[in-house]
Coordinates of C-alpha atoms in Angstrom, one line a residue:
M1 CA 156.2 -237.5 -46.3
N2 CA 154.9 -234.6 -48.2
L3 CA 155.9 -230.4 -47.9
L4 CA 154.3 -227.6 -48.6
H5 CA 157.0 -224.9 -49.3
I6 CA 156.6 -221.6 -48.4
S7 CA 158.8 -218.4 -48.6
D8 CA 159.0 -215.1 -47.7
P9 CA 155.8 -213.8 -47.1
H10 CA 156.6 -210.1 -45.9
F11 CA 153.7 -209.7 -43.6
K12 CA 153.5 -205.8 -43.2
A13 CA 154.9 -205.1 -46.6
E14 CA 154.0 -201.4 -47.6
K15 CA 151.5 -203.3 -50.3
Y16 CA 150.6 -206.8 -51.1
N17 CA 150.1 -208.8 -54.6
V18 CA 148.2 -210.9 -52.6
E19 CA 145.8 -210.6 -49.7
P20 CA 146.0 -212.3 -46.6
N21 CA 143.4 -213.6 -46.0
K22 CA 142.6 -214.7 -49.8
A23 CA 146.0 -216.8 -49.5
L24 CA 144.8 -218.6 -45.7
D25 CA 141.4 -219.3 -47.7
G26 CA 143.6 -220.9 -50.3
L27 CA 146.2 -222.6 -48.9
V28 CA 143.7 -224.3 -46.4
E29 CA 141.5 -225.1 -49.6
L30 CA 144.2 -226.7 -50.6
I31 CA 145.9 -228.2 -47.8
N32 CA 142.2 -230.1 -47.0
K33 CA 142.1 -231.1 -51.2
K34 CA 145.5 -233.2 -50.1
S35 CA 144.3 -237.0 -48.6
E36 CA 147.7 -237.0 -47.4
K37 CA 147.7 -234.3 -45.7
E38 CA 148.1 -236.1 -41.8
N39 CA 151.6 -236.5 -42.5
L40 CA 151.8 -233.0 -44.1
F41 CA 155.1 -231.0 -42.9
I42 CA 154.8 -226.9 -43.7
L43 CA 158.4 -225.3 -44.0
L44 CA 158.9 -221.5 -44.0
T45 CA 162.2 -220.4 -44.7
G46 CA 162.4 -217.0 -44.1
D47 CA 161.2 -213.3 -44.1
I48 CA 158.5 -213.9 -42.1
T49 CA 158.0 -210.0 -41.8
S50 CA 159.4 -206.9 -43.3
K51 CA 162.0 -205.2 -41.9
G52 CA 161.8 -206.4 -38.7
N53 CA 158.7 -205.1 -38.6
K54 CA 156.9 -206.9 -35.0
K55 CA 153.4 -206.4 -36.3
G56 CA 154.6 -208.2 -39.0
F57 CA 155.1 -211.0 -37.4
E58 CA 152.4 -210.5 -35.2
Q59 CA 150.1 -210.5 -38.3
A60 CA 152.0 -213.5 -39.3
T61 CA 151.1 -215.4 -35.3
R62 CA 147.4 -214.9 -36.4
F63 CA 148.2 -216.4 -40.4
F64 CA 149.6 -219.2 -39.0
N65 CA 147.2 -220.4 -36.2
C66 CA 144.4 -220.1 -38.4
L67 CA 145.4 -222.0 -40.4
F68 CA 147.0 -225.0 -38.6
E69 CA 143.8 -224.3 -36.8
K70 CA 141.7 -224.4 -40.0
S71 CA 143.4 -227.6 -41.8
K72 CA 144.3 -229.7 -38.7
I73 CA 147.6 -230.3 -39.3
N74 CA 150.0 -231.1 -36.4
S75 CA 151.3 -227.5 -35.0
K76 CA 154.4 -229.8 -34.4
N77 CA 155.1 -230.0 -38.3
F78 CA 155.4 -226.5 -38.4
I79 CA 159.3 -226.3 -39.7
V80 CA 160.9 -223.2 -39.7
C81 CA 164.1 -220.3 -39.8
P82 CA 164.7 -216.8 -40.1
G83 CA 165.7 -214.2 -43.2
N84 CA 167.4 -211.4 -43.5
H85 CA 164.3 -209.3 -42.9
D86 CA 163.8 -210.8 -39.5
C87 CA 166.3 -209.7 -37.2
D88 CA 166.6 -206.2 -35.6
I89 CA 170.1 -204.5 -35.0
E90 CA 169.3 -205.0 -31.3
K91 CA 166.8 -207.4 -30.0
H92 CA 168.5 -209.7 -33.1
F93 CA 166.1 -212.6 -33.7
E94 CA 164.1 -212.3 -30.4
D95 CA 160.9 -211.3 -32.4
F96 CA 161.4 -214.0 -34.6
N97 CA 161.6 -216.5 -31.7
T98 CA 158.3 -215.3 -30.1
F99 CA 156.5 -216.0 -33.3
A100 CA 158.2 -219.8 -33.7
Y101 CA 156.7 -220.4 -30.2
S102 CA 153.3 -218.7 -30.8
I103 CA 152.9 -221.6 -33.6
R104 CA 154.5 -224.6 -32.2
E105 CA 154.4 -224.0 -28.2
D106 CA 158.3 -224.8 -27.8
H107 CA 161.7 -223.4 -27.5
E108 CA 163.1 -226.7 -31.0
L109 CA 163.4 -223.7 -33.4
E110 CA 164.8 -220.7 -31.5
F111 CA 167.9 -218.8 -32.6
D112 CA 170.5 -216.5 -31.3
T113 CA 173.3 -214.6 -33.0
T114 CA 175.9 -217.6 -30.8
N115 CA 172.9 -220.5 -31.5
S116 CA 172.4 -220.1 -35.3
N117 CA 171.6 -223.8 -36.3
R118 CA 168.4 -225.8 -34.5
I119 CA 168.5 -229.2 -35.6
Y120 CA 164.6 -231.4 -35.0
I121 CA 163.4 -235.2 -35.7
K122 CA 159.7 -236.1 -36.1
D123 CA 158.3 -238.8 -37.1
N124 CA 161.5 -240.9 -38.6
I125 CA 163.0 -237.4 -40.7
C126 CA 166.1 -234.9 -39.6
F127 CA 164.9 -231.3 -40.3
L128 CA 168.2 -229.0 -39.9
S129 CA 167.2 -225.4 -40.0
I130 CA 169.9 -223.1 -40.3
N131 CA 170.3 -218.9 -39.9
T132 CA 172.2 -217.8 -42.7
A133 CA 171.1 -214.3 -41.1
Y134 CA 172.6 -215.3 -38.2
H135 CA 175.9 -212.6 -38.4
L136 CA 173.3 -209.8 -39.0
E137 CA 174.4 -208.3 -42.5
S138 CA 171.4 -208.0 -44.6
K139 CA 173.5 -208.0 -48.0
Y140 CA 174.3 -211.6 -48.0
G141 CA 174.0 -214.9 -46.2
K142 CA 176.4 -216.5 -44.2
V143 CA 176.6 -220.2 -42.4
D144 CA 178.4 -220.6 -38.8
I145 CA 180.1 -223.4 -39.7
D146 CA 182.2 -223.8 -36.2
N147 CA 178.8 -224.2 -34.5
L148 CA 176.8 -226.4 -37.4
Q149 CA 180.1 -228.7 -38.0
N150 CA 179.5 -229.4 -33.9
L151 CA 175.8 -229.4 -33.8
L152 CA 175.7 -232.3 -36.5
R153 CA 179.0 -233.9 -34.7
D154 CA 176.8 -234.2 -31.0
K155 CA 173.6 -235.2 -33.1
S156 CA 175.6 -237.8 -35.1
K157 CA 173.8 -240.8 -33.9
E158 CA 170.6 -239.3 -34.1
I159 CA 170.8 -238.5 -37.7
E160 CA 172.2 -241.3 -38.8
K161 CA 168.6 -242.9 -37.3
T162 CA 166.5 -241.0 -40.0
K163 CA 165.0 -241.6 -43.2
I164 CA 165.1 -238.4 -45.1
K165 CA 167.4 -235.0 -44.6
I166 CA 166.2 -232.0 -44.4
I167 CA 168.3 -228.6 -44.8
L168 CA 166.5 -225.6 -44.4
C169 CA 167.8 -221.7 -44.5
H170 CA 166.2 -218.3 -46.2
H171 CA 169.3 -217.5 -48.7
H172 CA 169.8 -219.3 -51.8
I173 CA 172.9 -221.0 -52.8
L174 CA 174.0 -220.0 -55.7
N175 CA 173.7 -216.5 -57.4
L176 CA 171.3 -215.9 -59.6
N177 CA 173.1 -213.3 -61.8
D178 CA 175.8 -211.0 -62.4
K179 CA 174.2 -208.5 -60.4
D180 CA 173.2 -210.9 -57.6
S181 CA 176.1 -211.3 -55.1
S182 CA 173.6 -212.0 -51.7
A183 CA 173.8 -215.8 -51.4
I184 CA 175.5 -217.6 -48.7
K185 CA 179.5 -217.1 -48.8
N186 CA 180.7 -219.8 -47.8
S187 CA 178.5 -223.0 -49.0
Y188 CA 181.1 -224.5 -50.3
Q189 CA 181.8 -225.4 -46.5
L190 CA 178.3 -225.7 -45.9
F191 CA 177.9 -228.8 -48.8
E192 CA 181.3 -230.3 -48.0
L193 CA 179.7 -230.7 -44.4
L194 CA 176.3 -232.1 -45.3
R195 CA 178.0 -234.6 -47.5
K196 CA 179.6 -236.1 -45.2
Y197 CA 176.5 -236.8 -43.2
N198 CA 173.8 -238.0 -45.9
F199 CA 171.3 -234.6 -46.3
N200 CA 168.6 -235.1 -48.8
F201 CA 167.3 -232.3 -49.8
L202 CA 167.4 -228.7 -49.3
F203 CA 164.7 -225.9 -49.5
H204 CA 165.7 -222.1 -49.1
G205 CA 163.7 -218.5 -50.4
H206 CA 165.8 -214.9 -50.4
Q207 CA 165.4 -214.1 -54.4
H208 CA 161.7 -215.2 -54.9
S209 CA 162.2 -217.1 -57.8
R210 CA 162.6 -221.5 -58.4
Q211 CA 165.5 -223.1 -58.7
L212 CA 165.7 -226.9 -58.8
F213 CA 170.0 -228.3 -58.9
K214 CA 171.6 -231.0 -57.9
I215 CA 174.8 -230.5 -55.4
N216 CA 176.8 -233.9 -54.1
N217 CA 173.3 -235.4 -53.9
I218 CA 171.9 -232.8 -52.0
Q219 CA 168.6 -232.1 -54.0
V220 CA 168.2 -227.8 -53.8
N221 CA 165.0 -226.6 -54.0
S222 CA 163.6 -222.8 -53.6
T223 CA 160.3 -220.9 -54.5
S224 CA 159.2 -217.0 -54.3
S225 CA 157.4 -215.1 -52.5
L226 CA 153.7 -216.1 -50.9
L227 CA 152.5 -212.2 -50.9
E228 CA 155.0 -209.8 -51.7
T229 CA 154.4 -207.2 -54.7
R230 CA 157.8 -208.2 -56.8
T231 CA 156.7 -211.5 -57.4
N232 CA 154.5 -212.6 -60.6
S233 CA 154.0 -215.5 -59.7
N234 CA 153.2 -215.9 -56.0
L235 CA 154.9 -219.6 -55.9
I236 CA 154.2 -222.5 -53.7
A237 CA 155.7 -226.0 -53.5
Y238 CA 153.9 -229.4 -52.8
Y239 CA 156.0 -231.9 -52.8
E240 CA 155.0 -236.1 -51.8
I241 CA 158.5 -237.4 -51.1
R242 CA 158.7 -241.7 -51.1
D243 CA 162.5 -241.9 -50.8
V244 CA 165.2 -240.0 -51.4
D245 CA 165.5 -240.5 -55.1
D246 CA 161.5 -240.7 -55.2
F247 CA 159.8 -237.2 -54.8
V248 CA 157.1 -235.5 -56.8
K249 CA 156.9 -231.6 -56.7
E250 CA 153.8 -229.6 -57.2
E251 CA 154.0 -225.3 -58.0
Y252 CA 150.7 -224.1 -57.7
T253 CA 150.3 -220.0 -58.4
F254 CA 147.3 -217.5 -57.1
L255 CA 144.8 -216.6 -58.9
K256 CA 142.7 -213.4 -58.2
D257 CA 139.8 -214.3 -60.0
E258 CA 140.1 -218.1 -59.6
T259 CA 137.1 -219.0 -57.9
N260 CA 137.7 -221.5 -55.3
S261 CA 135.3 -224.1 -52.9
D262 CA 133.5 -221.4 -51.0
G263 CA 132.6 -219.0 -54.2
R264 CA 135.3 -216.6 -53.2
Q265 CA 137.6 -214.9 -55.5
G266 CA 140.5 -216.0 -55.4
S267 CA 142.3 -219.8 -55.0
Y268 CA 145.8 -221.9 -56.2
R269 CA 146.1 -223.5 -59.4
K270 CA 148.4 -225.9 -59.9
I271 CA 151.0 -225.1 -63.3
C272 CA 153.2 -228.5 -63.2

């Protein structure tokens, strides 16, 4: 399997570092260069919009529908979770759910405050999508452990049959520095639970930064913001996963002065 990990686009932010139309062209170009794209999954780990902006969701819908159309990737291979910018204090995750349905055309990855964890199984892969913003508090992440425990127990036989088990969530696991207090508050309980079900990989966003480490045999990976200004590199990551201990990670950054295959300015350059 292959994964393209994207995070924190913040559509309808006040200002972009990478213009969405140029990022779209660059992503299509990158995907179409990959010979393995037939089994490519696209992971989007939250903060689709900025401060719950509904027009941001509408722009994101156009962006990703165009991405799937131009790259000819199956839209069911779009795996997504909400971020803290994707909730509304009154409507909760209504706009996020509309966005997810508009791309996937199903209800598999829709959330509310009582249904905060979802499992989607495809091609012998188990995707566990966790809403770490379910508690509607923007300052830190949290997992509804009781809900997750019940879900994993109910789906245990299906999970056990899958070859690779992947978690995606928005908030990070470990605080980055002494000023950072926004990580998942109950991450210890989360990893103890995930260990029992032999999960292999976890992907997250939120801090617009790179992290790569292993806890309880779970490989933790993050990337930066797709478009946002406070991120210098605007990294995305591409993974070729052959087995739980056999995977290759490639990172790409967007260069505004790079010429793409169509002769237009702006393209993704592999950095490692």
